[in-house]
Structure formats: C-alpha cells, structure tokens
Short mmCIF file of C-alpha atoms in Angstrom, two decimals:
data_model
loop_
_atom_site.label_atom_id
_atom_site.label_comp_id
_atom_site.label_asym_id
_atom_site.label_seq_id
_atom_site.Cartn_x
_atom_site.Cartn_y
_atom_site.Cartn_z
CA MET A 1 5.08 39.26 17.04
CA GLU A 2 7.11 37.29 14.53
CA TYR A 3 10.85 36.63 14.81
CA THR A 4 13.47 34.82 12.76
CA ALA A 5 15.82 32.45 14.57
CA GLU A 6 19.17 31.60 13.01
CA ILE A 7 20.42 28.24 14.25
CA LYS A 8 23.78 26.63 13.48
CA VAL A 9 23.46 22.90 12.76
CA GLN A 10 27.05 21.73 12.74
CA ASP A 11 26.49 18.16 11.52
CA MET A 12 23.93 18.87 8.77
CA ASN A 13 26.02 17.14 6.11
CA CYS A 14 23.64 15.80 3.47
CA GLU A 15 20.42 16.57 1.63
CA LEU A 16 18.42 14.15 3.76
CA CYS A 17 19.62 15.98 6.89
CA GLN A 18 18.41 19.21 5.30
CA GLN A 19 15.01 17.75 4.37
CA THR A 20 14.51 16.13 7.77
CA ILE A 21 15.16 19.38 9.64
CA GLN A 22 12.88 21.39 7.36
CA ILE A 23 10.01 18.92 7.55
CA GLU A 24 10.18 18.33 11.31
CA VAL A 25 10.63 21.98 12.28
CA ALA A 26 7.76 23.01 9.99
CA LYS A 27 5.48 20.81 12.11
CA LEU A 28 6.15 22.80 15.29
CA LEU A 29 3.31 24.95 16.59
CA GLY A 30 3.93 28.63 15.85
CA VAL A 31 6.51 28.08 13.10
CA LYS A 32 5.65 30.09 9.99
CA SER A 33 8.49 29.02 7.69
CA VAL A 34 11.82 27.23 7.80
CA ARG A 35 14.82 27.02 5.51
CA ALA A 36 17.87 24.85 6.15
CA VAL A 37 20.91 25.93 4.11
CA LEU A 38 23.26 23.01 3.62
CA ALA A 39 26.19 25.12 2.41
CA ASP A 40 26.59 27.19 5.60
CA LYS A 41 24.91 24.67 7.96
CA VAL A 42 22.41 27.28 9.16
CA THR A 43 18.66 26.86 9.62
CA ARG A 44 16.50 30.01 9.57
CA VAL A 45 13.09 29.71 11.18
CA ARG A 46 10.35 32.38 11.23
CA PHE A 47 8.00 31.90 14.16
CA ARG A 48 5.33 33.54 16.31
CA SER A 49 6.71 34.48 19.71
CA ASP A 50 3.33 33.98 21.41
CA MET A 51 3.30 30.30 20.39
CA THR A 52 6.94 29.17 20.57
CA SER A 53 10.48 30.45 21.10
CA ALA A 54 13.92 30.25 19.53
CA PRO A 55 15.29 28.04 22.36
CA ALA A 56 12.34 25.66 21.96
CA ILE A 57 12.99 25.37 18.22
CA THR A 58 16.70 24.85 18.87
CA ASP A 59 15.87 22.09 21.36
CA ALA A 60 13.59 20.44 18.78
CA ILE A 61 16.43 20.25 16.24
CA ASP A 62 18.75 18.97 18.96
CA GLY A 63 16.16 16.27 19.65
CA LEU A 64 16.57 15.05 16.07
CA GLY A 65 20.17 14.14 16.90
CA TYR A 66 22.05 17.19 15.60
CA GLU A 67 24.63 19.41 17.28
CA VAL A 68 23.01 22.85 17.35
CA LYS A 69 23.66 26.38 18.58
CA LEU A 70 21.30 29.36 18.51
CA ILE A 71 23.14 32.17 16.71
CA ARG A 72 20.61 35.00 17.10
CA THR A 73 16.93 35.92 17.12
CA ILE A 74 15.84 38.79 14.87
CA PRO A 75 12.51 40.68 15.02
CA GLU A 76 10.47 40.40 11.81
CA GLY A 77 11.20 43.34 9.53
CA SER A 78 14.85 43.57 10.60
CA VAL A 79 15.92 40.90 8.13
CA LYS A 80 14.56 39.69 4.82
CA THR A 81 15.31 36.46 3.02
CA CYS A 82 15.48 36.76 -0.75
CA GLY A 83 12.35 35.26 -2.27
CA GLU A 84 10.98 34.33 1.14
CA GLU A 85 7.36 34.83 0.13
CA THR A 86 7.68 32.75 -3.03
CA THR A 87 8.37 29.08 -3.61
CA LEU A 88 12.03 28.28 -3.10
CA SER A 89 13.89 25.04 -3.55
CA GLY A 90 14.41 23.63 -0.07
CA PHE A 91 12.23 26.31 1.62
CA TYR A 92 9.22 25.14 3.59
CA LYS A 93 6.26 27.38 4.39
CA CYS A 94 4.02 25.95 7.09
CA SER A 95 0.46 24.99 6.29
CA ASP A 96 -2.37 23.30 8.11
CA SER A 97 -3.38 21.53 4.91
CA SER A 98 -3.74 17.79 5.44
CA SER A 99 -2.46 17.12 1.94
CA LYS A 100 0.78 18.97 2.77
CA ARG A 101 1.24 16.91 5.91
CA SER A 102 0.58 13.73 3.91
CA GLU A 103 3.24 14.69 1.38
CA GLU A 104 5.78 15.37 4.13
CA LYS A 105 4.97 12.08 5.86
CA ALA A 106 5.28 10.21 2.57
CA MET A 107 8.71 11.78 1.99
CA LEU A 108 9.96 10.58 5.35
CA LEU A 109 8.48 7.11 4.96
CA ASP A 110 10.02 6.82 1.51
CA THR A 111 13.49 7.26 2.99
CA ALA A 112 13.00 5.46 6.29
CA PRO A 113 14.80 2.12 6.81
CA THR A 114 12.92 -0.92 7.96
CA ARG A 115 13.52 -2.76 11.24
CA HIS A 116 17.13 -3.42 12.21
CA GLY A 117 18.27 -0.68 9.82
CA GLN A 118 17.72 -2.76 6.69
CA THR A 119 15.89 -1.44 3.67
CA PRO A 120 15.00 -4.45 1.51
CA ASN A 121 14.31 -4.18 -2.18
CA THR A 122 11.09 -5.99 -3.11
CA ASN A 123 12.40 -6.87 -6.58
CA ARG A 124 13.81 -10.19 -5.49
CA GLN A 125 15.80 -12.38 -7.83
CA SER A 126 15.78 -16.14 -7.49
CA LEU A 127 18.00 -17.43 -10.28
CA VAL A 128 21.26 -15.80 -9.22
CA ILE A 129 23.03 -16.28 -5.90
CA CYS A 130 23.01 -13.15 -3.78
CA GLU A 131 26.46 -11.86 -2.80
CA ARG A 132 27.47 -9.75 0.19
CA VAL A 133 30.01 -6.94 0.31
CA LYS A 134 31.24 -4.88 3.26
CA ILE A 135 32.07 -1.28 2.37
CA GLN A 136 33.97 1.15 4.58
CA VAL A 137 32.22 4.55 4.54
CA TYR A 138 33.85 7.73 5.87
CA GLY A 139 31.83 10.83 6.75
CA ILE A 140 28.82 9.25 8.49
CA SER A 141 28.14 11.71 11.31
CA ASN A 142 24.53 11.04 12.31
CA ASN A 143 21.47 8.87 11.73
CA SER A 144 20.30 10.99 8.79
CA CYS A 145 23.50 10.10 6.95
CA VAL A 146 22.71 6.44 7.61
CA LYS A 147 19.19 6.87 6.22
CA SER A 148 20.48 8.77 3.19
CA ILE A 149 22.84 5.95 2.20
CA GLU A 150 20.32 3.19 2.90
CA ALA A 151 17.53 4.95 1.00
CA ARG A 152 19.66 5.58 -2.10
CA ILE A 153 21.41 2.21 -2.32
CA SER A 154 18.25 0.19 -1.61
CA ARG A 155 16.67 1.71 -4.73
CA MET A 156 19.46 0.47 -7.00
CA PRO A 157 18.46 -2.39 -9.33
CA GLY A 158 19.95 -5.63 -8.08
CA VAL A 159 20.34 -4.57 -4.45
CA GLU A 160 18.59 -6.98 -2.11
CA SER A 161 19.26 -5.16 1.19
CA ILE A 162 21.62 -2.75 2.91
CA SER A 163 22.49 -2.10 6.54
CA VAL A 164 24.65 0.87 7.54
CA SER A 165 26.40 1.18 10.90
CA GLN A 166 27.33 4.70 11.98
CA LYS A 167 29.45 3.35 14.83
CA MET A 168 31.54 1.09 12.58
CA GLY A 169 31.44 3.41 9.56
CA GLN A 170 30.43 0.46 7.44
CA ALA A 171 27.74 -0.56 4.96
CA VAL A 172 26.85 -4.21 4.40
CA VAL A 173 25.12 -4.75 1.07
CA ASN A 174 23.51 -7.91 -0.30
CA TYR A 175 23.23 -7.73 -4.07
CA TYR A 176 22.83 -9.74 -7.27
CA PRO A 177 26.04 -9.53 -9.35
CA ASP A 178 24.17 -9.98 -12.65
CA LYS A 179 22.42 -6.63 -12.03
CA VAL A 180 24.97 -4.51 -10.18
CA ASP A 181 28.55 -4.76 -8.96
CA ALA A 182 30.34 -3.61 -5.81
CA LEU A 183 32.24 -0.85 -7.62
CA THR A 184 28.99 0.74 -8.83
CA ILE A 185 27.60 0.65 -5.28
CA ILE A 186 30.76 2.28 -3.94
CA GLU A 187 30.63 5.00 -6.61
CA THR A 188 26.99 5.68 -5.78
CA ILE A 189 27.81 6.14 -2.08
CA ASP A 190 30.65 8.49 -3.09
CA SER A 191 28.18 10.53 -5.14
CA LEU A 192 26.20 11.24 -1.96
CA GLY A 193 29.19 13.08 -0.50
CA PHE A 194 30.80 10.24 1.45
CA GLU A 195 34.08 8.41 0.89
CA ALA A 196 33.54 4.71 0.33
CA LYS A 197 35.99 1.89 -0.31
CA LEU A 198 36.44 -1.83 0.28
CA PRO A 199 38.10 -2.65 3.65
CA GLY A 200 41.77 -3.52 3.71
#
C-alpha cells in the first residue's frame, strides 16, 4: 500500500537545501515521489509501505544534517497534491532510469565544493594581483547553505576561490579586482537569502 509522509524540515532555508532533500530522498528504495516545499519547510514523500516507512525516510533526511520531525502519515487516496501526476517545478518522481540518476548526480557534483571547502574557478588570471576579502554572512544554518554560497560565488567572473565557514559565519573570497569587486560579491550573497557585510 502507498502512503504519503509529511515531514517538517525546520532548517530547509535555501533552494540548494530543497534540491538536496528531493534528490537524496528520491533515491531511497520504495519512494515513489518527493516534493520539498521551501515556503512552509515541509517535505511530502509518497512511498510503498512494503519497502520503506515514514520513520526511515525521516531518519534519512536527518542523516543529511537537517532538523526534522514527522508530522503525519496519510494512506494514499486520503490526500491529493495538486498536479502530482504531472511535471511540477521542484517535484521529483522516482525512476530507475540511469539517465535520470546521472542528471541528479551531475546536479550535486555541479554544486559540490572541492577539498577543504574551496571551490576554485578554473578561469585563472595572471596579470592582476588576486585580492582577499572576508565577508560576515548571517543565516548560515547548515552545510547546504555553505554549498549554496560557495557554488554561486565560485561561478562569478573574477572569483578565484571561496571558502565558507558555518561555525564562524564567514566567507573568505579570493578575487581579481579588475573583474569583480567586494560589493558585488556581497550583493550576490544577499540575493541568495543571506545577510552579508564586511566585518567591523
């Protein structure tokens, strides 16, 4: 029998958090579909009860580093999600297709930082001295927030590397001032839903 589990994910604060939960939960055996709603911080998962359970799915999300709570489990047919059987933005339907798995893996790899939390930009510049700026960032609640900032800033032209510390609430960015300035970097971090400013 199929059920829908509604799970509260208290610290799902950014789009990368949303994508990470959807992709990882969709990989679980017995999961038919998953949708993480950023606005109300709730993830709804349809699953087969003979293959998995709501507590097991909740534990899987908890294992990703989020604070979670199982709200309720509803038998299939008792609740319907608008447009559930069609393609929705941010809604993942599970598939055994290898191409689907490859796309999901590519999405994660595209946003994953390299060793030591640094995501270097391969477009190196040799004629201008690289400068470093430390930026205070408020609102970093988990590792997905760290990845979200690093992935976005590392793609900016002129950014050599970025390292974000959740513990210190700080981003250290090496950049080329002829291509980008510190203010633009700060504004870009703000656009992701965080509050960024220079220390002091």
